[in-house]
PDB file of N, CA and C in Angstrom:
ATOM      1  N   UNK X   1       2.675  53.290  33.218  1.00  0.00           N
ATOM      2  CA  UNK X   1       2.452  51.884  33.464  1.00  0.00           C
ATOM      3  C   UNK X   1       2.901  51.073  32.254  1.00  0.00           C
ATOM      4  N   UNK X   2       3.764  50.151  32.491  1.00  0.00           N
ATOM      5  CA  UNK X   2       4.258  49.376  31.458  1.00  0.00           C
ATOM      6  C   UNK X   2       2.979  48.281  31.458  1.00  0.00           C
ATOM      7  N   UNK X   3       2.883  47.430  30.384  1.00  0.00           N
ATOM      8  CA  UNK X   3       1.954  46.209  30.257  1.00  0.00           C
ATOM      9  C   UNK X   3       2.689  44.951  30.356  1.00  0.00           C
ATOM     10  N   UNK X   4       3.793  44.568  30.262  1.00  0.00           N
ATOM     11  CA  UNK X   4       5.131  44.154  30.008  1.00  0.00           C
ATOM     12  C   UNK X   4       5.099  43.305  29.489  1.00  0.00           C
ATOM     13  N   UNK X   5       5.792  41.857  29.364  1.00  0.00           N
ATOM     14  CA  UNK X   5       6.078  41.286  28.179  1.00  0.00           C
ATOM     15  C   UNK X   5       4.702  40.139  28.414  1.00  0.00           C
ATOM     16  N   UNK X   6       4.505  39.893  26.893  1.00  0.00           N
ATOM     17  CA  UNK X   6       3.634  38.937  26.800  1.00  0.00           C
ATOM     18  C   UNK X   6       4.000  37.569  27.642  1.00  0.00           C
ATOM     19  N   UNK X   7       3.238  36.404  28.680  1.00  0.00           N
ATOM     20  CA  UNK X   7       4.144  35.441  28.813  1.00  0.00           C
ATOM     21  C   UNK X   7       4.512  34.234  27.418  1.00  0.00           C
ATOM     22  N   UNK X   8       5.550  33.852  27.509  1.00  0.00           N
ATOM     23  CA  UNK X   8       6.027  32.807  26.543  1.00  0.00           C
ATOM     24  C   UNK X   8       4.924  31.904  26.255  1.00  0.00           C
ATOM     25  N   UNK X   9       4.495  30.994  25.260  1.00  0.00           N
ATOM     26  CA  UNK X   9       4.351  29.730  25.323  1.00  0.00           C
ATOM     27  C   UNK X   9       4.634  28.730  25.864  1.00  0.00           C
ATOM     28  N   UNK X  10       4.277  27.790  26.630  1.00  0.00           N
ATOM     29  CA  UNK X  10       4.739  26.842  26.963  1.00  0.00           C
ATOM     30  C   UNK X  10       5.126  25.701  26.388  1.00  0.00           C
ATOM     31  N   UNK X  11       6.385  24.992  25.823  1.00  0.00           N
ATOM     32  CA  UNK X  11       6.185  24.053  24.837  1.00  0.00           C
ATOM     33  C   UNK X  11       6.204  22.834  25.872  1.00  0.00           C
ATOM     34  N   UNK X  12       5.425  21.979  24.587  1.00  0.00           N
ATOM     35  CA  UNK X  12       4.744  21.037  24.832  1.00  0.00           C
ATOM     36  C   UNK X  12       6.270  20.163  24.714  1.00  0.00           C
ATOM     37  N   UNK X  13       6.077  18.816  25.197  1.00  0.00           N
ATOM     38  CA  UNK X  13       7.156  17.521  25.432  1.00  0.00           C
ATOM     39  C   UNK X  13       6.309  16.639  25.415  1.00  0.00           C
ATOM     40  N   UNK X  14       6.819  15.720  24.707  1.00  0.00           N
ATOM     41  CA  UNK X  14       6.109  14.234  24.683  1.00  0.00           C
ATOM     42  C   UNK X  14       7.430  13.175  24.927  1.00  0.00           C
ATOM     43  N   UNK X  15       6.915  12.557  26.311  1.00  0.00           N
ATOM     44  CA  UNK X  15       7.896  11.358  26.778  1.00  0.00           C
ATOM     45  C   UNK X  15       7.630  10.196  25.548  1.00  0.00           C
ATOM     46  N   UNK X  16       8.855  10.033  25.006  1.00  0.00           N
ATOM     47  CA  UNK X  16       9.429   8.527  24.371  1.00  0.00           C
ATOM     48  C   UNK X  16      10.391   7.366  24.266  1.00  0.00           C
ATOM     49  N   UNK X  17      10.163   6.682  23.879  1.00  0.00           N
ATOM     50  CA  UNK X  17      11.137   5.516  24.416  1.00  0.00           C
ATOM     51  C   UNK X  17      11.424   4.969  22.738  1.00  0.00           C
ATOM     52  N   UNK X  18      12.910   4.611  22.581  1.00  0.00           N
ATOM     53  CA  UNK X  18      12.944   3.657  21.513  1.00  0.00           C
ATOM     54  C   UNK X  18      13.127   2.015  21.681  1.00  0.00           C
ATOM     55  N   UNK X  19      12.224   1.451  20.629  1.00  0.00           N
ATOM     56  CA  UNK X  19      12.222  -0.385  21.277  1.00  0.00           C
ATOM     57  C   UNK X  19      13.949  -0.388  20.489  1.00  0.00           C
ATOM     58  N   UNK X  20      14.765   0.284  19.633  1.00  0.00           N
ATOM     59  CA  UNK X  20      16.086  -0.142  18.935  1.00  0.00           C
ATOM     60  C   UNK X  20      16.734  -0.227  19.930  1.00  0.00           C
ATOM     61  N   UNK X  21      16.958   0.934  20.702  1.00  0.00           N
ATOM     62  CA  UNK X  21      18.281   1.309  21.543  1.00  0.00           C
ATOM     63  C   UNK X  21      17.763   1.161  23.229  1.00  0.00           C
ATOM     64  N   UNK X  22      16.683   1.028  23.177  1.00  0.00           N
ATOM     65  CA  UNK X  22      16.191   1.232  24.608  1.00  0.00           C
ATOM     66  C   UNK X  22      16.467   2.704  25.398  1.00  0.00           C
ATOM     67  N   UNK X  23      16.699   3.795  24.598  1.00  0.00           N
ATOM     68  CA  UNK X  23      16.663   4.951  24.996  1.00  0.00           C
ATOM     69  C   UNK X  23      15.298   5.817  25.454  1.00  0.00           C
ATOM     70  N   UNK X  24      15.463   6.840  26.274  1.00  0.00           N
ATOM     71  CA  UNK X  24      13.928   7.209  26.992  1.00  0.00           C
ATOM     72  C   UNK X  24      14.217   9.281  27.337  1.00  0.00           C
ATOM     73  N   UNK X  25      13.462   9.550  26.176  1.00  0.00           N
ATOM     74  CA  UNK X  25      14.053  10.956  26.426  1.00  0.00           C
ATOM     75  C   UNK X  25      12.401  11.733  25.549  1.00  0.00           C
ATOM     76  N   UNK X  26      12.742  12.820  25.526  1.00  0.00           N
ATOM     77  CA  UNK X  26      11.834  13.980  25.493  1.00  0.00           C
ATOM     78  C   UNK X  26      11.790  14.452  24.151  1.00  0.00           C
ATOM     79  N   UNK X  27      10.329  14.323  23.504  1.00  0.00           N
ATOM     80  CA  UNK X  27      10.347  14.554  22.150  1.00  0.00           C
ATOM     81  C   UNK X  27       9.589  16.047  21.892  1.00  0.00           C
ATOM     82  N   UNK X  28      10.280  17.090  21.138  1.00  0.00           N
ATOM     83  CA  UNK X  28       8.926  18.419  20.902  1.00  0.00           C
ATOM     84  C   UNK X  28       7.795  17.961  19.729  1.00  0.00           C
ATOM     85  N   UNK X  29       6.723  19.240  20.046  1.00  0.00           N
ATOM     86  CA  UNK X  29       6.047  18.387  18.608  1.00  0.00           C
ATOM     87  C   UNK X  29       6.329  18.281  17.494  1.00  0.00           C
ATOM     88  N   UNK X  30       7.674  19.068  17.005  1.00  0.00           N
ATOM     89  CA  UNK X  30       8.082  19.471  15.610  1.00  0.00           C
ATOM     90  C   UNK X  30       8.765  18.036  15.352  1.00  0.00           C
ATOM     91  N   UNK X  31       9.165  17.151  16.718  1.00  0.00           N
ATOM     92  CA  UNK X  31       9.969  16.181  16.213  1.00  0.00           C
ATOM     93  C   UNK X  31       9.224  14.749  16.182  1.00  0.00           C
ATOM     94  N   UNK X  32       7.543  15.047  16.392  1.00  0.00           N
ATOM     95  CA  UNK X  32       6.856  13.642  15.693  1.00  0.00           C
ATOM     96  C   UNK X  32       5.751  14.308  14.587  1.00  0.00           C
ATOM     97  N   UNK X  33       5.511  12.650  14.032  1.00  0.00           N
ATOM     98  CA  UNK X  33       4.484  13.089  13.141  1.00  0.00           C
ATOM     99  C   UNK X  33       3.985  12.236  13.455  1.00  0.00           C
ATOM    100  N   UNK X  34       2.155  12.429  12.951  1.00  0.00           N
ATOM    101  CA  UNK X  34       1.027  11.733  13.203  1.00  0.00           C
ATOM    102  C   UNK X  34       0.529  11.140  12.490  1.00  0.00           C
ATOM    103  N   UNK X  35       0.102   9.619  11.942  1.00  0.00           N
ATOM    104  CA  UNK X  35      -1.011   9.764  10.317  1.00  0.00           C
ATOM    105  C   UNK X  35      -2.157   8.679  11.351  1.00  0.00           C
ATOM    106  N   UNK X  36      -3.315   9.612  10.690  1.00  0.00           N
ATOM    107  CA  UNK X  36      -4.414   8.990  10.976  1.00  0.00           C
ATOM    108  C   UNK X  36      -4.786   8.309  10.056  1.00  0.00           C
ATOM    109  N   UNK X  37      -5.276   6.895   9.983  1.00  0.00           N
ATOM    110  CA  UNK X  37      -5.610   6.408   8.539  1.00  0.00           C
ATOM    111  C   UNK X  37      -7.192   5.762   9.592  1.00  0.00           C
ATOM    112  N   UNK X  38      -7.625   4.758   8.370  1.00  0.00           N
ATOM    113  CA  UNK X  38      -9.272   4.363   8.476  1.00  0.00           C
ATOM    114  C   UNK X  38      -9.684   3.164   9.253  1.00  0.00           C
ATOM    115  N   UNK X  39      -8.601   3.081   9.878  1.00  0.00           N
ATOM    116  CA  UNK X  39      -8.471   1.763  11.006  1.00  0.00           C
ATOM    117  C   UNK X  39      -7.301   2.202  12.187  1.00  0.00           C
ATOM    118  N   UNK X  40      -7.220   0.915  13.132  1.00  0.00           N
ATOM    119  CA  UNK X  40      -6.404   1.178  14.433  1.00  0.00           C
ATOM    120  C   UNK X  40      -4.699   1.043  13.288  1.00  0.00           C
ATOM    121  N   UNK X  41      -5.160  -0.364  12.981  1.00  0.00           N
ATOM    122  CA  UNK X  41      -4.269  -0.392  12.509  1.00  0.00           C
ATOM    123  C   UNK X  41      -2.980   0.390  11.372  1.00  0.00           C
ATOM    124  N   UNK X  42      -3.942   1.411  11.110  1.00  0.00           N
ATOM    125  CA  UNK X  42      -3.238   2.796   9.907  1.00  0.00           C
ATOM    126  C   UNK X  42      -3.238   3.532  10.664  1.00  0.00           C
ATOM    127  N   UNK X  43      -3.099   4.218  11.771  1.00  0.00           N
ATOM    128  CA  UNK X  43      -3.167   5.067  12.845  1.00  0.00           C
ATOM    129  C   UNK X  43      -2.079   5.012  13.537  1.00  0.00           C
ATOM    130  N   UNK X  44      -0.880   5.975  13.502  1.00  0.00           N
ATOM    131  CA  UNK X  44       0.326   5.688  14.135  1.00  0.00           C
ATOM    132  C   UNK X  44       0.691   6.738  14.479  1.00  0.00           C
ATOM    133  N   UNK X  45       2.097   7.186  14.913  1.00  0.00           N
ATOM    134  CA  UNK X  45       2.835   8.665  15.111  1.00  0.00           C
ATOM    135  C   UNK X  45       4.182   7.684  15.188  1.00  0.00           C
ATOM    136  N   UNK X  46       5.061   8.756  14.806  1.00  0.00           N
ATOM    137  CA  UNK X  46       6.356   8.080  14.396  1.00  0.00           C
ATOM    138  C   UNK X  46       7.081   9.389  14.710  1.00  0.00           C
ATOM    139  N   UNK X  47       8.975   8.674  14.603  1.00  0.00           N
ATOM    140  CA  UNK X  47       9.569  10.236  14.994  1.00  0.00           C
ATOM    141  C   UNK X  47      11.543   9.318  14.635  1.00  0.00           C
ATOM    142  N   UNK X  48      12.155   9.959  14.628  1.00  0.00           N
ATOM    143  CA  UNK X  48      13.435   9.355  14.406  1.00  0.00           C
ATOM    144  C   UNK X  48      13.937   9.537  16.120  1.00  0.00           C
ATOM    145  N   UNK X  49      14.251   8.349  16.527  1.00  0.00           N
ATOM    146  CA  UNK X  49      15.409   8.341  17.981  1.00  0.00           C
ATOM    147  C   UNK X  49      16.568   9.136  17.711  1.00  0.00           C
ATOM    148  N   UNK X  50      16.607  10.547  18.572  1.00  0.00           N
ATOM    149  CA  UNK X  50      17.707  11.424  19.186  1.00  0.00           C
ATOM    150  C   UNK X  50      18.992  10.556  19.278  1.00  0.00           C
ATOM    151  N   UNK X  51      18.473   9.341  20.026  1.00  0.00           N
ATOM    152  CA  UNK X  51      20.110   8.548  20.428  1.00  0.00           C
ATOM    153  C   UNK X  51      20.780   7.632  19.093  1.00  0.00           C
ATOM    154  N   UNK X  52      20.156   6.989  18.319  1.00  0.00           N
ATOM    155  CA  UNK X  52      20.795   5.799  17.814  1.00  0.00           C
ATOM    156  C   UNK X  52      20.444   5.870  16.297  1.00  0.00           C
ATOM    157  N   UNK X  53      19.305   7.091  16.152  1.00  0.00           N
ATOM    158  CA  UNK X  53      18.739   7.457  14.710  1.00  0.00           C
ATOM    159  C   UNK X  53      17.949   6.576  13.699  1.00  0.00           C
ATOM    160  N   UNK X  54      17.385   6.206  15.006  1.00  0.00           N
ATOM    161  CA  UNK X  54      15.917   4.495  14.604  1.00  0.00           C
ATOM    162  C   UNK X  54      15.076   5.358  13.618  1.00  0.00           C
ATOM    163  N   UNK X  55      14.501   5.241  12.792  1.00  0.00           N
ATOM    164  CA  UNK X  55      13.109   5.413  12.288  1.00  0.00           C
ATOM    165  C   UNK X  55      12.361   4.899  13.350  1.00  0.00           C
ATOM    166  N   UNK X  56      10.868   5.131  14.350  1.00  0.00           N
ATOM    167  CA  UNK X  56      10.260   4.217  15.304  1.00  0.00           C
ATOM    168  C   UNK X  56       9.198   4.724  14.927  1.00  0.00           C
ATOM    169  N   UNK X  57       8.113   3.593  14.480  1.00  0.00           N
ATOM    170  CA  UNK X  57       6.549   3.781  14.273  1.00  0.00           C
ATOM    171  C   UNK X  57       6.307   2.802  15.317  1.00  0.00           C
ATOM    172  N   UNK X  58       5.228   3.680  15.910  1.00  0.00           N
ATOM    173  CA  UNK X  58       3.853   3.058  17.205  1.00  0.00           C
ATOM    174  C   UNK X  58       3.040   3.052  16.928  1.00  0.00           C
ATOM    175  N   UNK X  59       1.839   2.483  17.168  1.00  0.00           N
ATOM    176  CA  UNK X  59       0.504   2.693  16.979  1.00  0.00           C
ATOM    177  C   UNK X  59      -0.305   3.437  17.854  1.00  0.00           C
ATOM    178  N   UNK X  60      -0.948   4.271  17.555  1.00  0.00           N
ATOM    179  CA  UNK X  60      -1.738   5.611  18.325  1.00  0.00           C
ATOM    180  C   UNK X  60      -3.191   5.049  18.417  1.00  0.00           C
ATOM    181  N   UNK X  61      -3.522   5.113  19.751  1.00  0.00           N
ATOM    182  CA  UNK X  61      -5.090   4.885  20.066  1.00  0.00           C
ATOM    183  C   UNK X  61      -5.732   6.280  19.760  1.00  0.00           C
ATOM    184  N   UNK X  62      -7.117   6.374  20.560  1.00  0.00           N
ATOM    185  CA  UNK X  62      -8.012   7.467  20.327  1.00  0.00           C
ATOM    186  C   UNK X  62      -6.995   8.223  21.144  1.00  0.00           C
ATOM    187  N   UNK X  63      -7.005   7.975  22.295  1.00  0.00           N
ATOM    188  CA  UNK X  63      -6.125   8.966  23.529  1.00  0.00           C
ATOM    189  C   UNK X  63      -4.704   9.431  23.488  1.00  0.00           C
ATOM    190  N   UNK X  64      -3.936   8.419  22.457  1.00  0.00           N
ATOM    191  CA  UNK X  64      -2.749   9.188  21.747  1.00  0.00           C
ATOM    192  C   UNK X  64      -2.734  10.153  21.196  1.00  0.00           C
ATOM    193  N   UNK X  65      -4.048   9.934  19.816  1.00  0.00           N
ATOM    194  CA  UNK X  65      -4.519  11.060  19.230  1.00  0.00           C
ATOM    195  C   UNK X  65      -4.824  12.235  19.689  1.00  0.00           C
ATOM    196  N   UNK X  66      -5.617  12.229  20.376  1.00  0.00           N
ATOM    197  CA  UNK X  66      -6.453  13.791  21.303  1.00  0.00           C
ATOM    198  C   UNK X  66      -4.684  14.293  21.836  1.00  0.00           C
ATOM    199  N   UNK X  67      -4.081  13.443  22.484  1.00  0.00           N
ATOM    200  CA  UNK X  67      -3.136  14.479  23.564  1.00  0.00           C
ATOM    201  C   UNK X  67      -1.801  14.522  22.461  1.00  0.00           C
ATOM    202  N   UNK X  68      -1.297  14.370  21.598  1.00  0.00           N
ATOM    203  CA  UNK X  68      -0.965  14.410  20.241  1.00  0.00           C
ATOM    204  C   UNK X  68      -1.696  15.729  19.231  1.00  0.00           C
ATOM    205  N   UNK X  69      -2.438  15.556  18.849  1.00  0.00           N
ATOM    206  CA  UNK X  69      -3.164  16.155  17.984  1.00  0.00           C
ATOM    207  C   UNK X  69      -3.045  18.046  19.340  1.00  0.00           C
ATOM    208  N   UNK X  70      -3.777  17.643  20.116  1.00  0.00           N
ATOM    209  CA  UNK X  70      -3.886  18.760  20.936  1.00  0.00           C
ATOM    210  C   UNK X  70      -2.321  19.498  21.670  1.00  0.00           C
ATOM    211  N   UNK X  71      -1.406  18.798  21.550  1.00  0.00           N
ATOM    212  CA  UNK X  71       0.081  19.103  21.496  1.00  0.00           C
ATOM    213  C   UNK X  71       0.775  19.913  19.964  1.00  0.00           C
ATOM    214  N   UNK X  72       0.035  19.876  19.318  1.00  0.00           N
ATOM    215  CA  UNK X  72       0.812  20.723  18.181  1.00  0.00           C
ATOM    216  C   UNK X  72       1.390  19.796  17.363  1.00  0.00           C
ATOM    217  N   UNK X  73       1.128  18.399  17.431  1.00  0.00           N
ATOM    218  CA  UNK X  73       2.117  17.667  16.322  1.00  0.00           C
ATOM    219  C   UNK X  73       1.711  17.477  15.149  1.00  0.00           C
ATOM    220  N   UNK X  74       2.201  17.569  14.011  1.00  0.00           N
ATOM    221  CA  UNK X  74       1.900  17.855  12.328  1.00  0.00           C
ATOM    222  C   UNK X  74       0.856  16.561  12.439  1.00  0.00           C
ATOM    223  N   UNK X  75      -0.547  16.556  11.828  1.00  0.00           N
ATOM    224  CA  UNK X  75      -0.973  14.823  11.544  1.00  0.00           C
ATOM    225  C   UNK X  75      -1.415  14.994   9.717  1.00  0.00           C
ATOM    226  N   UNK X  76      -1.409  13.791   9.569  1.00  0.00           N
ATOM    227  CA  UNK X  76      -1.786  13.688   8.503  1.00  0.00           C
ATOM    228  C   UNK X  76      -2.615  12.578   8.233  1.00  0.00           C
ATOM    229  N   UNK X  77      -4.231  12.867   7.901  1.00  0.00           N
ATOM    230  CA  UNK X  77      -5.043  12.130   7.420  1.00  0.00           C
ATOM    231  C   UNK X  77      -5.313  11.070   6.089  1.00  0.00           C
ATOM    232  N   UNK X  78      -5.031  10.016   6.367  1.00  0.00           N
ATOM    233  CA  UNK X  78      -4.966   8.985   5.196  1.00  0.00           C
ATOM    234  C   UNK X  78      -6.675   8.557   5.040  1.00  0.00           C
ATOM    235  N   UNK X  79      -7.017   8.423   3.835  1.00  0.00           N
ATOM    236  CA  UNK X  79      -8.671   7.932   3.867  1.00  0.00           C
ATOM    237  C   UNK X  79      -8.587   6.591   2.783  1.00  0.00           C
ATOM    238  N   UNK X  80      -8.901   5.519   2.927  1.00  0.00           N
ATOM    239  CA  UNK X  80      -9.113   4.640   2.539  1.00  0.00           C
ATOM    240  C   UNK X  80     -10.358   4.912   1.096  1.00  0.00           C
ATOM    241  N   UNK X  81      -9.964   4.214  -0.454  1.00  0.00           N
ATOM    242  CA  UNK X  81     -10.192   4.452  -1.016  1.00  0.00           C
ATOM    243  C   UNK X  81     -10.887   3.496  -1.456  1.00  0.00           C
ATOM    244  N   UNK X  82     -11.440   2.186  -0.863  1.00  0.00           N
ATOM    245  CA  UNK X  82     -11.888   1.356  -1.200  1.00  0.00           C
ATOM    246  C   UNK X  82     -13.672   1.384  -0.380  1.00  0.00           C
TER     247      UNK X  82
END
């Protein structure tokens, strides 16, 4: 009896759009990053546009976060020092 192959991973895709080029295509998680900072407003995920090579920062709610964060994408926690 063989056991046979483990199944694959499934990778994750995150639909994006750029406001530069108006392009709308499929991001992996390796190709955004996350920073959580101490407000809505320091709280973003960002990623460079495939098509036109925008830098594009958004702002990430709670529910960005969770399905983000739970997708595998790098985050990085900023803490306010004041």
């Amino acid at each position: 009896m063989s056991a046979g192959t483990p199944a694959e991973p499934r990778t994750v895709v995150f639909k994006a759009g750029c406001p530069e080029c108006r392009g709308r295509f499929e991001l992996t998680a390796t190709a955004l990053r996350l920073v959580i900072g101490a407000s809505d407003r320091t709280t973003f995920y960002s990623f460079t546009c495939p098509d036109c090579a925008a830098a594009v920062r958004k702002p990430a709610g709670e529910r960005i976060v969770e399905l983000l964060t739970g997708g595998g994408v790098s985050t990085l926690r900023v803490h306010s020092t004041a």
